[in-house]
Amino acid sequence: EPEVTQTPSHQVTQMGQEVILRCVPISNHLYFYWYRQILGQKVEFLVSFYNNEISEKSEIFDDQFSVERPDGSNFTLKIRSTKLEDSAMYFCASSEAVGIPLVDQPQHFGDGTRLSIL
Amino acid sequence: DQQVKQNSPSLSVQEGRISILNCDYTNSMFDYFLWYKKYPAEGPTFLISISSIKDKNEDGRFTVFLNKSAKHLSLHIVPSQPGDSAVYFCAANKVPGYALNFGKGTSLLVTP
Protein backbone atom coordinates (compact mmCIF):
# COMPACT_ATOMS: atom_id res chain seq x y z
CA GLU A 1 0.00 0.00 0.00
CA PRO A 2 1.39 3.46 -0.89
CA GLU A 3 2.64 5.45 2.05
CA VAL A 4 3.95 8.84 3.07
CA THR A 5 7.66 8.72 3.90
CA GLN A 6 9.51 11.21 6.08
CA THR A 7 13.21 11.80 6.61
CA PRO A 8 15.06 11.95 8.88
CA SER A 9 13.30 10.02 11.61
CA HIS A 10 15.14 12.04 14.25
CA GLN A 11 16.82 15.43 13.88
CA VAL A 12 18.86 17.11 16.60
CA THR A 13 19.67 20.78 16.04
CA GLN A 14 21.15 23.64 18.00
CA MET A 15 18.81 26.49 18.88
CA GLY A 16 18.94 29.22 16.26
CA GLN A 17 19.91 26.87 13.44
CA GLU A 18 17.83 26.24 10.35
CA VAL A 19 16.29 22.82 9.87
CA ILE A 20 14.58 21.22 6.88
CA LEU A 21 12.23 18.30 7.31
CA ARG A 22 11.50 16.22 4.25
CA CYS A 23 8.49 14.28 3.09
CA VAL A 24 7.53 12.24 0.06
CA PRO A 25 3.73 12.22 -0.19
CA ILE A 26 1.73 9.44 -1.84
CA SER A 27 2.34 9.79 -5.57
CA ASN A 28 -1.17 10.56 -6.87
CA HIS A 29 -2.06 12.85 -3.99
CA LEU A 30 -2.46 16.55 -4.63
CA TYR A 31 -2.84 18.03 -1.14
CA PHE A 32 -0.06 18.11 1.41
CA TYR A 33 0.01 18.98 5.09
CA TRP A 34 2.30 19.43 8.04
CA TYR A 35 1.21 18.78 11.62
CA ARG A 36 3.17 18.69 14.84
CA GLN A 37 2.74 17.04 18.22
CA ILE A 38 4.56 18.45 21.21
CA LEU A 39 5.18 15.77 23.83
CA GLY A 40 2.07 15.18 25.90
CA GLN A 41 -0.11 17.43 23.75
CA LYS A 42 -2.49 16.92 20.87
CA VAL A 43 -1.60 16.81 17.19
CA GLU A 44 -1.80 20.36 15.81
CA PHE A 45 -2.27 21.54 12.23
CA LEU A 46 0.46 23.76 10.80
CA VAL A 47 -0.14 24.21 7.09
CA SER A 48 -1.72 22.77 3.97
CA PHE A 49 -0.39 23.11 0.43
CA TYR A 50 -1.94 22.68 -2.98
CA ASN A 51 -0.90 23.64 -6.49
CA ASN A 52 2.36 25.16 -5.22
CA GLU A 53 0.61 27.46 -2.81
CA ILE A 54 -0.28 27.49 0.85
CA SER A 55 -4.02 26.91 1.05
CA GLU A 56 -4.48 27.11 4.82
CA LYS A 57 -2.22 27.79 7.80
CA SER A 58 -2.57 27.99 11.55
CA GLU A 59 -1.37 30.64 13.99
CA ILE A 60 1.60 28.43 14.78
CA PHE A 61 2.87 28.73 11.20
CA ASP A 62 4.58 32.11 11.53
CA ASP A 63 7.36 33.71 9.49
CA GLN A 64 9.90 31.26 10.86
CA PHE A 65 8.22 28.47 8.93
CA SER A 66 8.07 27.87 5.20
CA VAL A 67 7.04 25.01 2.94
CA GLU A 68 8.13 24.07 -0.53
CA ARG A 69 7.58 21.45 -3.18
CA PRO A 70 11.03 21.61 -4.78
CA ASP A 71 10.35 18.86 -7.31
CA GLY A 72 7.61 16.44 -8.31
CA SER A 73 7.96 14.20 -5.31
CA ASN A 74 9.30 16.01 -2.23
CA PHE A 75 7.52 18.34 0.16
CA THR A 76 9.60 20.15 2.75
CA LEU A 77 9.08 22.13 5.94
CA LYS A 78 11.79 24.64 6.84
CA ILE A 79 12.17 26.26 10.23
CA ARG A 80 14.48 29.20 9.77
CA SER A 81 15.77 29.85 13.28
CA THR A 82 14.77 27.09 15.64
CA LYS A 83 13.64 27.69 19.21
CA LEU A 84 13.48 25.28 22.13
CA GLU A 85 9.68 25.21 21.86
CA ASP A 86 9.92 23.87 18.28
CA SER A 87 10.92 20.51 19.76
CA ALA A 88 8.14 18.16 18.69
CA MET A 89 7.19 15.30 16.42
CA TYR A 90 6.43 16.67 12.96
CA PHE A 91 4.04 14.72 10.76
CA CYS A 92 3.59 15.12 7.04
CA ALA A 93 0.30 14.04 5.48
CA SER A 94 -1.26 13.93 2.04
CA SER A 95 -4.71 13.44 0.57
CA GLU A 96 -6.00 12.75 -2.89
CA ALA A 97 -8.57 15.52 -3.07
CA VAL A 98 -10.32 18.08 -0.97
CA GLY A 99 -13.84 19.27 -0.56
CA ILE A 100 -15.72 16.62 -2.48
CA PRO A 101 -18.93 16.15 -0.54
CA LEU A 102 -19.87 12.74 0.79
CA VAL A 103 -16.61 11.14 -0.29
CA ASP A 104 -13.96 9.87 2.06
CA GLN A 105 -10.91 12.07 1.70
CA PRO A 106 -8.76 10.99 4.61
CA GLN A 107 -5.34 12.44 5.15
CA HIS A 108 -2.64 9.79 5.24
CA PHE A 109 0.23 10.40 7.62
CA GLY A 110 3.90 9.56 7.61
CA ASP A 111 5.70 8.18 10.66
CA GLY A 112 7.03 11.59 11.62
CA THR A 113 10.33 13.32 12.29
CA ARG A 114 11.24 13.83 15.91
CA LEU A 115 12.87 17.27 16.12
CA SER A 116 14.97 17.96 19.20
CA ILE A 117 16.28 21.48 19.74
CA LEU A 118 19.21 21.83 22.13
CA ASP B 1 -8.78 25.82 22.36
CA GLN B 2 -10.06 22.31 22.61
CA GLN B 3 -12.63 21.96 19.87
CA VAL B 4 -12.34 18.17 19.93
CA LYS B 5 -12.23 16.44 23.29
CA GLN B 6 -11.49 12.89 24.26
CA ASN B 7 -12.13 12.85 27.97
CA SER B 8 -10.86 9.35 28.67
CA PRO B 9 -7.06 9.19 28.46
CA SER B 10 -7.09 5.41 28.70
CA LEU B 11 -9.33 2.38 28.42
CA SER B 12 -8.72 -1.28 29.20
CA VAL B 13 -10.88 -4.01 27.65
CA GLN B 14 -10.72 -7.78 27.57
CA GLU B 15 -10.11 -9.54 24.30
CA GLY B 16 -13.38 -10.42 22.55
CA ARG B 17 -15.38 -7.70 24.30
CA ILE B 18 -16.54 -4.39 22.88
CA SER B 19 -14.34 -1.29 23.07
CA ILE B 20 -16.16 2.04 23.06
CA LEU B 21 -14.12 5.20 22.58
CA ASN B 22 -15.84 8.54 22.95
CA CYS B 23 -15.30 11.98 21.48
CA ASP B 24 -17.07 15.32 21.92
CA TYR B 25 -16.75 18.44 19.82
CA THR B 26 -17.75 22.04 20.30
CA ASN B 27 -17.61 23.53 16.80
CA SER B 28 -20.97 23.14 15.07
CA MET B 29 -19.28 23.88 11.72
CA PHE B 30 -17.51 20.51 11.77
CA ASP B 31 -18.97 18.30 9.08
CA TYR B 32 -16.54 15.44 8.73
CA PHE B 33 -15.18 13.22 11.49
CA LEU B 34 -12.39 10.71 11.43
CA TRP B 35 -10.77 8.18 13.73
CA TYR B 36 -7.08 7.46 13.55
CA LYS B 37 -5.09 4.77 15.30
CA LYS B 38 -1.48 5.28 16.35
CA TYR B 39 1.16 2.82 17.43
CA PRO B 40 4.34 4.05 19.17
CA ALA B 41 6.97 5.42 16.76
CA GLU B 42 4.49 5.43 13.88
CA GLY B 43 2.23 8.07 12.39
CA PRO B 44 -1.55 8.12 12.77
CA THR B 45 -3.27 5.55 10.54
CA PHE B 46 -6.71 6.33 9.17
CA LEU B 47 -9.39 3.95 10.45
CA ILE B 48 -12.85 5.17 9.60
CA SER B 49 -14.74 8.39 8.93
CA ILE B 50 -18.27 9.73 8.93
CA SER B 51 -19.87 12.78 7.40
CA SER B 52 -22.46 14.81 9.23
CA ILE B 53 -25.32 13.62 7.07
CA LYS B 54 -24.96 10.11 8.47
CA ASP B 55 -25.34 8.81 11.98
CA LYS B 56 -23.48 5.54 11.53
CA ASN B 57 -20.70 4.11 9.41
CA GLU B 58 -19.40 0.57 9.59
CA ASP B 59 -16.22 -1.05 8.36
CA GLY B 60 -15.65 -4.59 9.53
CA ARG B 61 -15.12 -4.62 13.28
CA PHE B 62 -15.21 -0.82 13.47
CA THR B 63 -18.36 1.28 13.68
CA VAL B 64 -18.54 5.02 14.21
CA PHE B 65 -21.71 6.62 15.56
CA LEU B 66 -22.45 10.33 15.28
CA ASN B 67 -24.97 12.24 17.39
CA LYS B 68 -24.99 15.74 15.93
CA SER B 69 -27.44 17.20 18.41
CA ALA B 70 -25.19 16.11 21.29
CA LYS B 71 -22.00 16.91 19.35
CA HIS B 72 -20.76 13.46 20.23
CA LEU B 73 -19.27 10.56 18.35
CA SER B 74 -18.07 7.17 19.38
CA LEU B 75 -15.99 4.38 17.91
CA HIS B 76 -17.03 0.80 18.63
CA ILE B 77 -14.61 -2.06 18.10
CA VAL B 78 -16.22 -5.52 18.17
CA PRO B 79 -14.70 -7.91 18.99
CA SER B 80 -11.60 -6.28 20.45
CA GLN B 81 -8.26 -7.93 19.73
CA PRO B 82 -4.85 -7.48 21.41
CA GLY B 83 -3.55 -5.94 18.15
CA ASP B 84 -6.06 -3.12 18.63
CA SER B 85 -4.00 -1.85 21.56
CA ALA B 86 -2.94 1.63 20.45
CA VAL B 87 -3.77 5.31 20.90
CA TYR B 88 -6.97 6.33 19.12
CA PHE B 89 -7.44 9.90 17.95
CA CYS B 90 -10.71 11.53 17.06
CA ALA B 91 -10.40 14.32 14.48
CA ALA B 92 -12.80 16.69 12.75
CA ASN B 93 -12.86 19.30 10.04
CA LYS B 94 -15.29 21.58 8.27
CA VAL B 95 -14.66 20.22 4.80
CA PRO B 96 -13.01 16.93 3.86
CA GLY B 97 -9.31 17.53 3.34
CA TYR B 98 -9.11 20.80 5.26
CA ALA B 99 -7.16 21.23 8.52
CA LEU B 100 -7.88 18.45 10.98
CA ASN B 101 -8.61 19.27 14.61
CA PHE B 102 -7.48 16.42 16.81
CA GLY B 103 -8.45 15.26 20.27
CA LYS B 104 -5.72 14.32 22.73
CA GLY B 105 -6.26 10.62 22.17
CA THR B 106 -7.38 7.60 24.17
CA SER B 107 -4.93 4.81 24.87
CA LEU B 108 -6.69 1.46 24.43
CA LEU B 109 -5.28 -1.68 25.99
CA VAL B 110 -6.85 -4.99 25.00
CA THR B 111 -5.86 -7.73 27.36
CA PRO B 112 -5.90 -11.45 26.50
PDB file of C-alpha atoms in Angstrom:
ATOM      1  CA  GLU A   1       0.000   0.000   0.000  1.00  0.00           C
ATOM      2  CA  PRO A   2       1.392   3.458  -0.888  1.00  0.00           C
ATOM      3  CA  GLU A   3       2.637   5.448   2.053  1.00  0.00           C
ATOM      4  CA  VAL A   4       3.951   8.842   3.066  1.00  0.00           C
ATOM      5  CA  THR A   5       7.658   8.721   3.899  1.00  0.00           C
ATOM      6  CA  GLN A   6       9.510  11.207   6.076  1.00  0.00           C
ATOM      7  CA  THR A   7      13.208  11.803   6.606  1.00  0.00           C
ATOM      8  CA  PRO A   8      15.064  11.954   8.878  1.00  0.00           C
ATOM      9  CA  SER A   9      13.301  10.019  11.608  1.00  0.00           C
ATOM     10  CA  HIS A  10      15.144  12.045  14.250  1.00  0.00           C
ATOM     11  CA  GLN A  11      16.824  15.433  13.880  1.00  0.00           C
ATOM     12  CA  VAL A  12      18.862  17.108  16.596  1.00  0.00           C
ATOM     13  CA  THR A  13      19.667  20.782  16.040  1.00  0.00           C
ATOM     14  CA  GLN A  14      21.152  23.636  18.003  1.00  0.00           C
ATOM     15  CA  MET A  15      18.814  26.485  18.881  1.00  0.00           C
ATOM     16  CA  GLY A  16      18.941  29.222  16.265  1.00  0.00           C
ATOM     17  CA  GLN A  17      19.909  26.875  13.443  1.00  0.00           C
ATOM     18  CA  GLU A  18      17.827  26.236  10.354  1.00  0.00           C
ATOM     19  CA  VAL A  19      16.288  22.821   9.873  1.00  0.00           C
ATOM     20  CA  ILE A  20      14.581  21.217   6.877  1.00  0.00           C
ATOM     21  CA  LEU A  21      12.234  18.296   7.308  1.00  0.00           C
ATOM     22  CA  ARG A  22      11.500  16.216   4.249  1.00  0.00           C
ATOM     23  CA  CYS A  23       8.485  14.276   3.093  1.00  0.00           C
ATOM     24  CA  VAL A  24       7.531  12.236   0.058  1.00  0.00           C
ATOM     25  CA  PRO A  25       3.728  12.216  -0.194  1.00  0.00           C
ATOM     26  CA  ILE A  26       1.730   9.444  -1.845  1.00  0.00           C
ATOM     27  CA  SER A  27       2.342   9.795  -5.568  1.00  0.00           C
ATOM     28  CA  ASN A  28      -1.167  10.557  -6.870  1.00  0.00           C
ATOM     29  CA  HIS A  29      -2.059  12.853  -3.989  1.00  0.00           C
ATOM     30  CA  LEU A  30      -2.463  16.548  -4.627  1.00  0.00           C
ATOM     31  CA  TYR A  31      -2.840  18.030  -1.136  1.00  0.00           C
ATOM     32  CA  PHE A  32      -0.061  18.106   1.412  1.00  0.00           C
ATOM     33  CA  TYR A  33       0.015  18.975   5.092  1.00  0.00           C
ATOM     34  CA  TRP A  34       2.302  19.432   8.037  1.00  0.00           C
ATOM     35  CA  TYR A  35       1.211  18.783  11.619  1.00  0.00           C
ATOM     36  CA  ARG A  36       3.171  18.689  14.843  1.00  0.00           C
ATOM     37  CA  GLN A  37       2.736  17.037  18.218  1.00  0.00           C
ATOM     38  CA  ILE A  38       4.562  18.450  21.207  1.00  0.00           C
ATOM     39  CA  LEU A  39       5.178  15.767  23.827  1.00  0.00           C
ATOM     40  CA  GLY A  40       2.068  15.182  25.901  1.00  0.00           C
ATOM     41  CA  GLN A  41      -0.108  17.427  23.750  1.00  0.00           C
ATOM     42  CA  LYS A  42      -2.487  16.919  20.866  1.00  0.00           C
ATOM     43  CA  VAL A  43      -1.596  16.807  17.194  1.00  0.00           C
ATOM     44  CA  GLU A  44      -1.796  20.363  15.814  1.00  0.00           C
ATOM     45  CA  PHE A  45      -2.267  21.540  12.235  1.00  0.00           C
ATOM     46  CA  LEU A  46       0.455  23.759  10.802  1.00  0.00           C
ATOM     47  CA  VAL A  47      -0.143  24.212   7.089  1.00  0.00           C
ATOM     48  CA  SER A  48      -1.718  22.774   3.967  1.00  0.00           C
ATOM     49  CA  PHE A  49      -0.389  23.110   0.428  1.00  0.00           C
ATOM     50  CA  TYR A  50      -1.942  22.682  -2.977  1.00  0.00           C
ATOM     51  CA  ASN A  51      -0.901  23.641  -6.492  1.00  0.00           C
ATOM     52  CA  ASN A  52       2.361  25.161  -5.222  1.00  0.00           C
ATOM     53  CA  GLU A  53       0.609  27.463  -2.808  1.00  0.00           C
ATOM     54  CA  ILE A  54      -0.277  27.492   0.854  1.00  0.00           C
ATOM     55  CA  SER A  55      -4.023  26.909   1.048  1.00  0.00           C
ATOM     56  CA  GLU A  56      -4.475  27.111   4.815  1.00  0.00           C
ATOM     57  CA  LYS A  57      -2.225  27.794   7.797  1.00  0.00           C
ATOM     58  CA  SER A  58      -2.568  27.990  11.552  1.00  0.00           C
ATOM     59  CA  GLU A  59      -1.369  30.639  13.987  1.00  0.00           C
ATOM     60  CA  ILE A  60       1.604  28.428  14.782  1.00  0.00           C
ATOM     61  CA  PHE A  61       2.872  28.729  11.201  1.00  0.00           C
ATOM     62  CA  ASP A  62       4.582  32.109  11.527  1.00  0.00           C
ATOM     63  CA  ASP A  63       7.356  33.715   9.491  1.00  0.00           C
ATOM     64  CA  GLN A  64       9.900  31.262  10.858  1.00  0.00           C
ATOM     65  CA  PHE A  65       8.224  28.467   8.929  1.00  0.00           C
ATOM     66  CA  SER A  66       8.065  27.866   5.203  1.00  0.00           C
ATOM     67  CA  VAL A  67       7.038  25.010   2.940  1.00  0.00           C
ATOM     68  CA  GLU A  68       8.131  24.066  -0.529  1.00  0.00           C
ATOM     69  CA  ARG A  69       7.585  21.445  -3.177  1.00  0.00           C
ATOM     70  CA  PRO A  70      11.034  21.613  -4.778  1.00  0.00           C
ATOM     71  CA  ASP A  71      10.348  18.859  -7.305  1.00  0.00           C
ATOM     72  CA  GLY A  72       7.611  16.444  -8.311  1.00  0.00           C
ATOM     73  CA  SER A  73       7.963  14.196  -5.312  1.00  0.00           C
ATOM     74  CA  ASN A  74       9.302  16.015  -2.234  1.00  0.00           C
ATOM     75  CA  PHE A  75       7.515  18.336   0.162  1.00  0.00           C
ATOM     76  CA  THR A  76       9.603  20.154   2.754  1.00  0.00           C
ATOM     77  CA  LEU A  77       9.082  22.128   5.944  1.00  0.00           C
ATOM     78  CA  LYS A  78      11.786  24.642   6.839  1.00  0.00           C
ATOM     79  CA  ILE A  79      12.174  26.263  10.226  1.00  0.00           C
ATOM     80  CA  ARG A  80      14.480  29.203   9.773  1.00  0.00           C
ATOM     81  CA  SER A  81      15.766  29.847  13.279  1.00  0.00           C
ATOM     82  CA  THR A  82      14.765  27.090  15.641  1.00  0.00           C
ATOM     83  CA  LYS A  83      13.636  27.693  19.213  1.00  0.00           C
ATOM     84  CA  LEU A  84      13.477  25.284  22.127  1.00  0.00           C
ATOM     85  CA  GLU A  85       9.682  25.206  21.856  1.00  0.00           C
ATOM     86  CA  ASP A  86       9.925  23.873  18.285  1.00  0.00           C
ATOM     87  CA  SER A  87      10.919  20.510  19.761  1.00  0.00           C
ATOM     88  CA  ALA A  88       8.139  18.163  18.692  1.00  0.00           C
ATOM     89  CA  MET A  89       7.186  15.303  16.416  1.00  0.00           C
ATOM     90  CA  TYR A  90       6.433  16.669  12.960  1.00  0.00           C
ATOM     91  CA  PHE A  91       4.043  14.722  10.760  1.00  0.00           C
ATOM     92  CA  CYS A  92       3.588  15.116   7.038  1.00  0.00           C
ATOM     93  CA  ALA A  93       0.296  14.041   5.479  1.00  0.00           C
ATOM     94  CA  SER A  94      -1.260  13.928   2.036  1.00  0.00           C
ATOM     95  CA  SER A  95      -4.707  13.445   0.565  1.00  0.00           C
ATOM     96  CA  GLU A  96      -6.003  12.748  -2.891  1.00  0.00           C
ATOM     97  CA  ALA A  97      -8.569  15.518  -3.070  1.00  0.00           C
ATOM     98  CA  VAL A  98     -10.315  18.082  -0.972  1.00  0.00           C
ATOM     99  CA  GLY A  99     -13.840  19.269  -0.556  1.00  0.00           C
ATOM    100  CA  ILE A 100     -15.720  16.618  -2.477  1.00  0.00           C
ATOM    101  CA  PRO A 101     -18.934  16.148  -0.542  1.00  0.00           C
ATOM    102  CA  LEU A 102     -19.872  12.743   0.788  1.00  0.00           C
ATOM    103  CA  VAL A 103     -16.607  11.142  -0.294  1.00  0.00           C
ATOM    104  CA  ASP A 104     -13.961   9.869   2.065  1.00  0.00           C
ATOM    105  CA  GLN A 105     -10.908  12.074   1.703  1.00  0.00           C
ATOM    106  CA  PRO A 106      -8.758  10.992   4.606  1.00  0.00           C
ATOM    107  CA  GLN A 107      -5.342  12.444   5.147  1.00  0.00           C
ATOM    108  CA  HIS A 108      -2.640   9.789   5.236  1.00  0.00           C
ATOM    109  CA  PHE A 109       0.229  10.400   7.617  1.00  0.00           C
ATOM    110  CA  GLY A 110       3.905   9.560   7.613  1.00  0.00           C
ATOM    111  CA  ASP A 111       5.701   8.178  10.657  1.00  0.00           C
ATOM    112  CA  GLY A 112       7.029  11.591  11.617  1.00  0.00           C
ATOM    113  CA  THR A 113      10.332  13.315  12.294  1.00  0.00           C
ATOM    114  CA  ARG A 114      11.244  13.834  15.914  1.00  0.00           C
ATOM    115  CA  LEU A 115      12.875  17.269  16.120  1.00  0.00           C
ATOM    116  CA  SER A 116      14.967  17.957  19.204  1.00  0.00           C
ATOM    117  CA  ILE A 117      16.279  21.477  19.743  1.00  0.00           C
ATOM    118  CA  LEU A 118      19.213  21.827  22.134  1.00  0.00           C
TER     119      LEU A 118
ATOM    120  CA  ASP B   1      -8.780  25.823  22.359  1.00  0.00           C
ATOM    121  CA  GLN B   2     -10.064  22.310  22.609  1.00  0.00           C
ATOM    122  CA  GLN B   3     -12.635  21.963  19.872  1.00  0.00           C
ATOM    123  CA  VAL B   4     -12.342  18.173  19.927  1.00  0.00           C
ATOM    124  CA  LYS B   5     -12.235  16.444  23.286  1.00  0.00           C
ATOM    125  CA  GLN B   6     -11.493  12.893  24.261  1.00  0.00           C
ATOM    126  CA  ASN B   7     -12.133  12.851  27.973  1.00  0.00           C
ATOM    127  CA  SER B   8     -10.856   9.352  28.672  1.00  0.00           C
ATOM    128  CA  PRO B   9      -7.062   9.195  28.457  1.00  0.00           C
ATOM    129  CA  SER B  10      -7.091   5.412  28.701  1.00  0.00           C
ATOM    130  CA  LEU B  11      -9.333   2.381  28.423  1.00  0.00           C
ATOM    131  CA  SER B  12      -8.719  -1.283  29.204  1.00  0.00           C
ATOM    132  CA  VAL B  13     -10.876  -4.006  27.654  1.00  0.00           C
ATOM    133  CA  GLN B  14     -10.718  -7.781  27.575  1.00  0.00           C
ATOM    134  CA  GLU B  15     -10.109  -9.538  24.300  1.00  0.00           C
ATOM    135  CA  GLY B  16     -13.379 -10.416  22.551  1.00  0.00           C
ATOM    136  CA  ARG B  17     -15.380  -7.702  24.304  1.00  0.00           C
ATOM    137  CA  ILE B  18     -16.536  -4.392  22.880  1.00  0.00           C
ATOM    138  CA  SER B  19     -14.337  -1.285  23.074  1.00  0.00           C
ATOM    139  CA  ILE B  20     -16.158   2.038  23.055  1.00  0.00           C
ATOM    140  CA  LEU B  21     -14.124   5.196  22.576  1.00  0.00           C
ATOM    141  CA  ASN B  22     -15.844   8.541  22.953  1.00  0.00           C
ATOM    142  CA  CYS B  23     -15.296  11.979  21.480  1.00  0.00           C
ATOM    143  CA  ASP B  24     -17.067  15.321  21.922  1.00  0.00           C
ATOM    144  CA  TYR B  25     -16.747  18.439  19.816  1.00  0.00           C
ATOM    145  CA  THR B  26     -17.748  22.040  20.305  1.00  0.00           C
ATOM    146  CA  ASN B  27     -17.609  23.534  16.805  1.00  0.00           C
ATOM    147  CA  SER B  28     -20.974  23.137  15.073  1.00  0.00           C
ATOM    148  CA  MET B  29     -19.280  23.876  11.722  1.00  0.00           C
ATOM    149  CA  PHE B  30     -17.513  20.507  11.773  1.00  0.00           C
ATOM    150  CA  ASP B  31     -18.970  18.298   9.085  1.00  0.00           C
ATOM    151  CA  TYR B  32     -16.536  15.441   8.726  1.00  0.00           C
ATOM    152  CA  PHE B  33     -15.177  13.224  11.488  1.00  0.00           C
ATOM    153  CA  LEU B  34     -12.385  10.710  11.430  1.00  0.00           C
ATOM    154  CA  TRP B  35     -10.768   8.178  13.726  1.00  0.00           C
ATOM    155  CA  TYR B  36      -7.082   7.461  13.554  1.00  0.00           C
ATOM    156  CA  LYS B  37      -5.092   4.775  15.304  1.00  0.00           C
ATOM    157  CA  LYS B  38      -1.481   5.278  16.348  1.00  0.00           C
ATOM    158  CA  TYR B  39       1.164   2.820  17.430  1.00  0.00           C
ATOM    159  CA  PRO B  40       4.343   4.050  19.170  1.00  0.00           C
ATOM    160  CA  ALA B  41       6.972   5.417  16.761  1.00  0.00           C
ATOM    161  CA  GLU B  42       4.486   5.430  13.881  1.00  0.00           C
ATOM    162  CA  GLY B  43       2.230   8.072  12.389  1.00  0.00           C
ATOM    163  CA  PRO B  44      -1.549   8.123  12.767  1.00  0.00           C
ATOM    164  CA  THR B  45      -3.266   5.552  10.541  1.00  0.00           C
ATOM    165  CA  PHE B  46      -6.715   6.332   9.175  1.00  0.00           C
ATOM    166  CA  LEU B  47      -9.386   3.954  10.452  1.00  0.00           C
ATOM    167  CA  ILE B  48     -12.853   5.169   9.602  1.00  0.00           C
ATOM    168  CA  SER B  49     -14.745   8.394   8.933  1.00  0.00           C
ATOM    169  CA  ILE B  50     -18.272   9.725   8.926  1.00  0.00           C
ATOM    170  CA  SER B  51     -19.869  12.784   7.403  1.00  0.00           C
ATOM    171  CA  SER B  52     -22.459  14.815   9.233  1.00  0.00           C
ATOM    172  CA  ILE B  53     -25.320  13.622   7.065  1.00  0.00           C
ATOM    173  CA  LYS B  54     -24.965  10.113   8.466  1.00  0.00           C
ATOM    174  CA  ASP B  55     -25.342   8.810  11.984  1.00  0.00           C
ATOM    175  CA  LYS B  56     -23.484   5.537  11.532  1.00  0.00           C
ATOM    176  CA  ASN B  57     -20.702   4.111   9.410  1.00  0.00           C
ATOM    177  CA  GLU B  58     -19.403   0.565   9.590  1.00  0.00           C
ATOM    178  CA  ASP B  59     -16.223  -1.050   8.363  1.00  0.00           C
ATOM    179  CA  GLY B  60     -15.650  -4.592   9.529  1.00  0.00           C
ATOM    180  CA  ARG B  61     -15.124  -4.619  13.283  1.00  0.00           C
ATOM    181  CA  PHE B  62     -15.206  -0.816  13.469  1.00  0.00           C
ATOM    182  CA  THR B  63     -18.360   1.279  13.680  1.00  0.00           C
ATOM    183  CA  VAL B  64     -18.542   5.019  14.205  1.00  0.00           C
ATOM    184  CA  PHE B  65     -21.715   6.620  15.558  1.00  0.00           C
ATOM    185  CA  LEU B  66     -22.447  10.327  15.276  1.00  0.00           C
ATOM    186  CA  ASN B  67     -24.969  12.239  17.391  1.00  0.00           C
ATOM    187  CA  LYS B  68     -24.990  15.737  15.931  1.00  0.00           C
ATOM    188  CA  SER B  69     -27.444  17.196  18.414  1.00  0.00           C
ATOM    189  CA  ALA B  70     -25.191  16.112  21.290  1.00  0.00           C
ATOM    190  CA  LYS B  71     -21.996  16.908  19.349  1.00  0.00           C
ATOM    191  CA  HIS B  72     -20.758  13.458  20.234  1.00  0.00           C
ATOM    192  CA  LEU B  73     -19.271  10.559  18.348  1.00  0.00           C
ATOM    193  CA  SER B  74     -18.070   7.172  19.384  1.00  0.00           C
ATOM    194  CA  LEU B  75     -15.992   4.376  17.912  1.00  0.00           C
ATOM    195  CA  HIS B  76     -17.029   0.804  18.628  1.00  0.00           C
ATOM    196  CA  ILE B  77     -14.615  -2.063  18.101  1.00  0.00           C
ATOM    197  CA  VAL B  78     -16.224  -5.520  18.173  1.00  0.00           C
ATOM    198  CA  PRO B  79     -14.695  -7.913  18.986  1.00  0.00           C
ATOM    199  CA  SER B  80     -11.603  -6.276  20.448  1.00  0.00           C
ATOM    200  CA  GLN B  81      -8.259  -7.935  19.728  1.00  0.00           C
ATOM    201  CA  PRO B  82      -4.852  -7.484  21.411  1.00  0.00           C
ATOM    202  CA  GLY B  83      -3.548  -5.939  18.154  1.00  0.00           C
ATOM    203  CA  ASP B  84      -6.064  -3.122  18.631  1.00  0.00           C
ATOM    204  CA  SER B  85      -4.003  -1.850  21.558  1.00  0.00           C
ATOM    205  CA  ALA B  86      -2.935   1.633  20.447  1.00  0.00           C
ATOM    206  CA  VAL B  87      -3.769   5.309  20.905  1.00  0.00           C
ATOM    207  CA  TYR B  88      -6.971   6.328  19.118  1.00  0.00           C
ATOM    208  CA  PHE B  89      -7.444   9.900  17.947  1.00  0.00           C
ATOM    209  CA  CYS B  90     -10.710  11.528  17.063  1.00  0.00           C
ATOM    210  CA  ALA B  91     -10.399  14.319  14.476  1.00  0.00           C
ATOM    211  CA  ALA B  92     -12.795  16.685  12.749  1.00  0.00           C
ATOM    212  CA  ASN B  93     -12.857  19.302  10.043  1.00  0.00           C
ATOM    213  CA  LYS B  94     -15.287  21.583   8.274  1.00  0.00           C
ATOM    214  CA  VAL B  95     -14.656  20.220   4.801  1.00  0.00           C
ATOM    215  CA  PRO B  96     -13.006  16.929   3.859  1.00  0.00           C
ATOM    216  CA  GLY B  97      -9.307  17.528   3.344  1.00  0.00           C
ATOM    217  CA  TYR B  98      -9.106  20.798   5.262  1.00  0.00           C
ATOM    218  CA  ALA B  99      -7.157  21.228   8.518  1.00  0.00           C
ATOM    219  CA  LEU B 100      -7.885  18.447  10.977  1.00  0.00           C
ATOM    220  CA  ASN B 101      -8.609  19.270  14.609  1.00  0.00           C
ATOM    221  CA  PHE B 102      -7.484  16.417  16.814  1.00  0.00           C
ATOM    222  CA  GLY B 103      -8.454  15.262  20.267  1.00  0.00           C
ATOM    223  CA  LYS B 104      -5.724  14.322  22.728  1.00  0.00           C
ATOM    224  CA  GLY B 105      -6.257  10.619  22.173  1.00  0.00           C
ATOM    225  CA  THR B 106      -7.384   7.603  24.172  1.00  0.00           C
ATOM    226  CA  SER B 107      -4.930   4.809  24.874  1.00  0.00           C
ATOM    227  CA  LEU B 108      -6.687   1.458  24.428  1.00  0.00           C
ATOM    228  CA  LEU B 109      -5.276  -1.685  25.989  1.00  0.00           C
ATOM    229  CA  VAL B 110      -6.855  -4.986  25.000  1.00  0.00           C
ATOM    230  CA  THR B 111      -5.856  -7.729  27.364  1.00  0.00           C
ATOM    231  CA  PRO B 112      -5.904 -11.446  26.500  1.00  0.00           C
TER     232      PRO B 112
END
